[in-house]
């Protein structure tokens, strides 16, 4: 039996916890306490993946912005050199360009790491359904309303 593909969820984080909105329009808030059901595990994993995706996009925007500013520094250095303004200003512009290059490299590295996290969250969500979905549905569909007595579990 193949599980349904994961459906993206929206998630936000604030002081009250993680707020997840499912594709079916349901909304849940997790305060950092225990996760009780398989549905909550899947929702949290999908919500975390969505947060990773938006963070990854922000990191890419920072890479692009840093790269553009570094290119602008190159143009500025060329103009300053052409006008013969002074080596001190050129040195400061070159230092700024180096820092922008470092920022772009760090943002790219962060982007790659966040993408790995997003993939892990989506995998965890899909695996939770595959590995535990049948037993979860069996328990949820069961007419029993309370767990068995301790002796039932201890019997062999």
PDB file of C-alpha atoms in Angstrom:
ATOM      1  CA  UNK A   1       0.000   0.000   0.000  1.00  0.00           C
ATOM      2  CA  UNK A   2       1.504   3.304  -1.080  1.00  0.00           C
ATOM      3  CA  UNK A   3       0.854   6.272   1.210  1.00  0.00           C
ATOM      4  CA  UNK A   4      -0.564   9.474  -0.108  1.00  0.00           C
ATOM      5  CA  UNK A   5       2.177  11.982  -0.912  1.00  0.00           C
ATOM      6  CA  UNK A   6       2.765  14.545   1.839  1.00  0.00           C
ATOM      7  CA  UNK A   7       0.650  17.680   1.576  1.00  0.00           C
ATOM      8  CA  UNK A   8       2.389  20.966   2.404  1.00  0.00           C
ATOM      9  CA  UNK A   9       1.316  22.627   5.637  1.00  0.00           C
ATOM     10  CA  UNK A  10       1.793  26.214   6.688  1.00  0.00           C
ATOM     11  CA  UNK A  11       3.488  26.859   9.991  1.00  0.00           C
ATOM     12  CA  UNK A  12       4.417  29.831  12.116  1.00  0.00           C
ATOM     13  CA  UNK A  13       6.302  30.048  15.375  1.00  0.00           C
ATOM     14  CA  UNK A  14       5.706  32.482  18.216  1.00  0.00           C
ATOM     15  CA  UNK A  15       5.913  32.553  22.010  1.00  0.00           C
ATOM     16  CA  UNK A  16       2.863  30.285  22.288  1.00  0.00           C
ATOM     17  CA  UNK A  17       4.370  27.483  20.209  1.00  0.00           C
ATOM     18  CA  UNK A  18       4.204  26.178  16.661  1.00  0.00           C
ATOM     19  CA  UNK A  19       0.958  26.880  14.795  1.00  0.00           C
ATOM     20  CA  UNK A  20       0.304  24.451  11.936  1.00  0.00           C
ATOM     21  CA  UNK A  21      -2.478  24.839   9.364  1.00  0.00           C
ATOM     22  CA  UNK A  22      -3.232  21.704   7.360  1.00  0.00           C
ATOM     23  CA  UNK A  23      -4.369  21.540   3.762  1.00  0.00           C
ATOM     24  CA  UNK A  24      -7.809  20.528   5.031  1.00  0.00           C
ATOM     25  CA  UNK A  25      -8.114  23.888   6.800  1.00  0.00           C
ATOM     26  CA  UNK A  26      -7.559  22.562  10.311  1.00  0.00           C
ATOM     27  CA  UNK A  27      -5.331  24.529  12.639  1.00  0.00           C
ATOM     28  CA  UNK A  28      -3.330  23.156  15.558  1.00  0.00           C
ATOM     29  CA  UNK A  29      -0.936  24.741  18.029  1.00  0.00           C
ATOM     30  CA  UNK A  30       1.877  22.775  19.634  1.00  0.00           C
ATOM     31  CA  UNK A  31       3.356  24.396  22.702  1.00  0.00           C
ATOM     32  CA  UNK A  32       6.463  22.239  22.932  1.00  0.00           C
ATOM     33  CA  UNK A  33       4.741  19.674  25.122  1.00  0.00           C
ATOM     34  CA  UNK A  34       4.228  16.059  24.178  1.00  0.00           C
ATOM     35  CA  UNK A  35       3.160  15.025  20.708  1.00  0.00           C
ATOM     36  CA  UNK A  36       0.291  12.644  21.277  1.00  0.00           C
ATOM     37  CA  UNK A  37      -0.853  11.278  17.922  1.00  0.00           C
ATOM     38  CA  UNK A  38       0.599  10.229  14.608  1.00  0.00           C
ATOM     39  CA  UNK A  39      -1.317  13.064  12.956  1.00  0.00           C
ATOM     40  CA  UNK A  40       0.485  15.536  15.201  1.00  0.00           C
ATOM     41  CA  UNK A  41       3.862  13.998  14.339  1.00  0.00           C
ATOM     42  CA  UNK A  42       3.104  14.312  10.634  1.00  0.00           C
ATOM     43  CA  UNK A  43       1.778  17.860  11.051  1.00  0.00           C
ATOM     44  CA  UNK A  44       4.854  18.945  12.987  1.00  0.00           C
ATOM     45  CA  UNK A  45       7.239  17.369  10.483  1.00  0.00           C
ATOM     46  CA  UNK A  46       5.439  19.011   7.566  1.00  0.00           C
ATOM     47  CA  UNK A  47       5.302  22.332   9.409  1.00  0.00           C
ATOM     48  CA  UNK A  48       9.024  22.148  10.128  1.00  0.00           C
ATOM     49  CA  UNK A  49       9.680  21.326   6.472  1.00  0.00           C
ATOM     50  CA  UNK A  50       7.655  24.376   5.415  1.00  0.00           C
ATOM     51  CA  UNK A  51       9.630  26.592   7.801  1.00  0.00           C
ATOM     52  CA  UNK A  52      12.849  25.130   6.408  1.00  0.00           C
ATOM     53  CA  UNK A  53      11.696  25.844   2.880  1.00  0.00           C
ATOM     54  CA  UNK A  54      10.986  29.515   3.600  1.00  0.00           C
ATOM     55  CA  UNK A  55      14.290  29.860   5.491  1.00  0.00           C
ATOM     56  CA  UNK A  56      16.100  28.251   2.583  1.00  0.00           C
ATOM     57  CA  UNK A  57      14.559  30.761   0.181  1.00  0.00           C
ATOM     58  CA  UNK A  58      15.609  33.625   2.471  1.00  0.00           C
ATOM     59  CA  UNK A  59      19.173  32.294   2.539  1.00  0.00           C
ATOM     60  CA  UNK A  60      19.213  32.175  -1.280  1.00  0.00           C
ATOM     61  CA  UNK A  61      17.996  35.764  -1.419  1.00  0.00           C
ATOM     62  CA  UNK A  62      20.872  36.719   0.882  1.00  0.00           C
ATOM     63  CA  UNK A  63      23.323  34.923  -1.413  1.00  0.00           C
ATOM     64  CA  UNK A  64      21.996  36.863  -4.410  1.00  0.00           C
ATOM     65  CA  UNK A  65      22.037  40.172  -2.558  1.00  0.00           C
ATOM     66  CA  UNK A  66      25.582  39.643  -1.259  1.00  0.00           C
ATOM     67  CA  UNK A  67      26.822  38.638  -4.695  1.00  0.00           C
ATOM     68  CA  UNK A  68      25.234  41.722  -6.256  1.00  0.00           C
ATOM     69  CA  UNK A  69      26.731  44.025  -3.619  1.00  0.00           C
ATOM     70  CA  UNK A  70      30.156  42.433  -4.134  1.00  0.00           C
ATOM     71  CA  UNK A  71      29.845  43.081  -7.872  1.00  0.00           C
ATOM     72  CA  UNK A  72      28.888  46.695  -7.089  1.00  0.00           C
ATOM     73  CA  UNK A  73      32.030  46.945  -4.957  1.00  0.00           C
ATOM     74  CA  UNK A  74      34.115  45.809  -7.939  1.00  0.00           C
ATOM     75  CA  UNK A  75      32.597  48.585 -10.056  1.00  0.00           C
ATOM     76  CA  UNK A  76      33.184  51.104  -7.278  1.00  0.00           C
ATOM     77  CA  UNK A  77      36.814  49.996  -6.877  1.00  0.00           C
ATOM     78  CA  UNK A  78      37.363  50.390 -10.626  1.00  0.00           C
ATOM     79  CA  UNK A  79      35.866  53.898 -10.578  1.00  0.00           C
ATOM     80  CA  UNK A  80      37.932  54.929  -7.538  1.00  0.00           C
ATOM     81  CA  UNK A  81      41.089  53.545  -9.103  1.00  0.00           C
ATOM     82  CA  UNK A  82      40.382  55.363 -12.366  1.00  0.00           C
ATOM     83  CA  UNK A  83      39.932  58.665 -10.547  1.00  0.00           C
ATOM     84  CA  UNK A  84      43.002  58.095  -8.392  1.00  0.00           C
ATOM     85  CA  UNK A  85      41.176  59.026  -5.183  1.00  0.00           C
ATOM     86  CA  UNK A  86      43.371  57.088  -2.782  1.00  0.00           C
ATOM     87  CA  UNK A  87      44.563  53.683  -1.727  1.00  0.00           C
ATOM     88  CA  UNK A  88      42.932  53.889   1.715  1.00  0.00           C
ATOM     89  CA  UNK A  89      39.435  54.070   0.223  1.00  0.00           C
ATOM     90  CA  UNK A  90      40.270  51.294  -2.252  1.00  0.00           C
ATOM     91  CA  UNK A  91      41.487  49.089   0.623  1.00  0.00           C
ATOM     92  CA  UNK A  92      38.264  49.641   2.541  1.00  0.00           C
ATOM     93  CA  UNK A  93      36.177  48.792  -0.518  1.00  0.00           C
ATOM     94  CA  UNK A  94      38.239  45.645  -1.118  1.00  0.00           C
ATOM     95  CA  UNK A  95      37.741  44.632   2.520  1.00  0.00           C
ATOM     96  CA  UNK A  96      33.984  45.205   2.160  1.00  0.00           C
ATOM     97  CA  UNK A  97      33.965  43.057  -0.990  1.00  0.00           C
ATOM     98  CA  UNK A  98      35.789  40.255   0.829  1.00  0.00           C
ATOM     99  CA  UNK A  99      33.256  40.393   3.670  1.00  0.00           C
ATOM    100  CA  UNK A 100      30.370  40.252   1.186  1.00  0.00           C
ATOM    101  CA  UNK A 101      31.953  37.242  -0.507  1.00  0.00           C
ATOM    102  CA  UNK A 102      32.276  35.533   2.888  1.00  0.00           C
ATOM    103  CA  UNK A 103      28.650  36.378   3.670  1.00  0.00           C
ATOM    104  CA  UNK A 104      27.498  34.917   0.358  1.00  0.00           C
ATOM    105  CA  UNK A 105      29.490  31.719   0.979  1.00  0.00           C
ATOM    106  CA  UNK A 106      28.079  31.375   4.514  1.00  0.00           C
ATOM    107  CA  UNK A 107      24.526  31.963   3.273  1.00  0.00           C
ATOM    108  CA  UNK A 108      25.012  29.337   0.541  1.00  0.00           C
ATOM    109  CA  UNK A 109      26.296  26.839   3.103  1.00  0.00           C
ATOM    110  CA  UNK A 110      23.332  27.600   5.371  1.00  0.00           C
ATOM    111  CA  UNK A 111      20.949  27.176   2.424  1.00  0.00           C
ATOM    112  CA  UNK A 112      22.392  23.739   1.682  1.00  0.00           C
ATOM    113  CA  UNK A 113      22.106  22.684   5.329  1.00  0.00           C
ATOM    114  CA  UNK A 114      18.528  23.924   5.590  1.00  0.00           C
ATOM    115  CA  UNK A 115      17.614  22.002   2.444  1.00  0.00           C
ATOM    116  CA  UNK A 116      18.966  18.853   4.082  1.00  0.00           C
ATOM    117  CA  UNK A 117      16.806  19.586   7.111  1.00  0.00           C
ATOM    118  CA  UNK A 118      13.742  20.108   4.953  1.00  0.00           C
ATOM    119  CA  UNK A 119      14.336  16.800   3.199  1.00  0.00           C
ATOM    120  CA  UNK A 120      14.742  15.050   6.558  1.00  0.00           C
ATOM    121  CA  UNK A 121      11.463  16.518   7.831  1.00  0.00           C
ATOM    122  CA  UNK A 122       9.553  15.482   4.731  1.00  0.00           C
ATOM    123  CA  UNK A 123      11.078  11.996   4.910  1.00  0.00           C
ATOM    124  CA  UNK A 124      10.132  11.713   8.587  1.00  0.00           C
ATOM    125  CA  UNK A 125       6.577  12.740   7.765  1.00  0.00           C
ATOM    126  CA  UNK A 126       6.239  10.204   4.952  1.00  0.00           C
ATOM    127  CA  UNK A 127       7.922   7.449   6.983  1.00  0.00           C
ATOM    128  CA  UNK A 128       5.669   8.067   9.975  1.00  0.00           C
ATOM    129  CA  UNK A 129       2.639   7.373   7.820  1.00  0.00           C
ATOM    130  CA  UNK A 130       4.195   4.337   6.124  1.00  0.00           C
ATOM    131  CA  UNK A 131       5.520   2.751   9.307  1.00  0.00           C
ATOM    132  CA  UNK A 132       2.792   3.607  11.792  1.00  0.00           C
ATOM    133  CA  UNK A 133      -0.262   4.618   9.758  1.00  0.00           C
ATOM    134  CA  UNK A 134      -1.967   1.235   9.688  1.00  0.00           C
ATOM    135  CA  UNK A 135      -1.742   0.651  13.430  1.00  0.00           C
ATOM    136  CA  UNK A 136      -2.749   4.266  14.086  1.00  0.00           C
ATOM    137  CA  UNK A 137      -5.874   3.875  11.928  1.00  0.00           C
ATOM    138  CA  UNK A 138      -6.642   0.501  13.539  1.00  0.00           C
ATOM    139  CA  UNK A 139      -6.512   2.047  17.004  1.00  0.00           C
ATOM    140  CA  UNK A 140      -8.456   5.140  15.914  1.00  0.00           C
ATOM    141  CA  UNK A 141     -11.139   2.983  14.275  1.00  0.00           C
ATOM    142  CA  UNK A 142     -11.355   0.555  17.196  1.00  0.00           C
ATOM    143  CA  UNK A 143     -14.564   0.565  19.239  1.00  0.00           C
ATOM    144  CA  UNK A 144     -12.491   0.202  22.426  1.00  0.00           C
ATOM    145  CA  UNK A 145     -12.387   3.337  24.533  1.00  0.00           C
ATOM    146  CA  UNK A 146      -9.668   2.476  27.047  1.00  0.00           C
ATOM    147  CA  UNK A 147      -6.453   0.450  27.071  1.00  0.00           C
ATOM    148  CA  UNK A 148      -6.384  -3.150  28.251  1.00  0.00           C
ATOM    149  CA  UNK A 149      -5.545  -3.992  31.837  1.00  0.00           C
ATOM    150  CA  UNK A 150      -1.851  -4.327  32.711  1.00  0.00           C
ATOM    151  CA  UNK A 151      -2.088  -8.143  32.913  1.00  0.00           C
ATOM    152  CA  UNK A 152      -3.014  -8.282  29.232  1.00  0.00           C
ATOM    153  CA  UNK A 153       0.260  -6.592  28.252  1.00  0.00           C
ATOM    154  CA  UNK A 154       2.356  -8.629  30.686  1.00  0.00           C
ATOM    155  CA  UNK A 155       0.957 -11.994  29.543  1.00  0.00           C
ATOM    156  CA  UNK A 156       3.031 -13.967  27.096  1.00  0.00           C
TER     157      UNK A 156
END
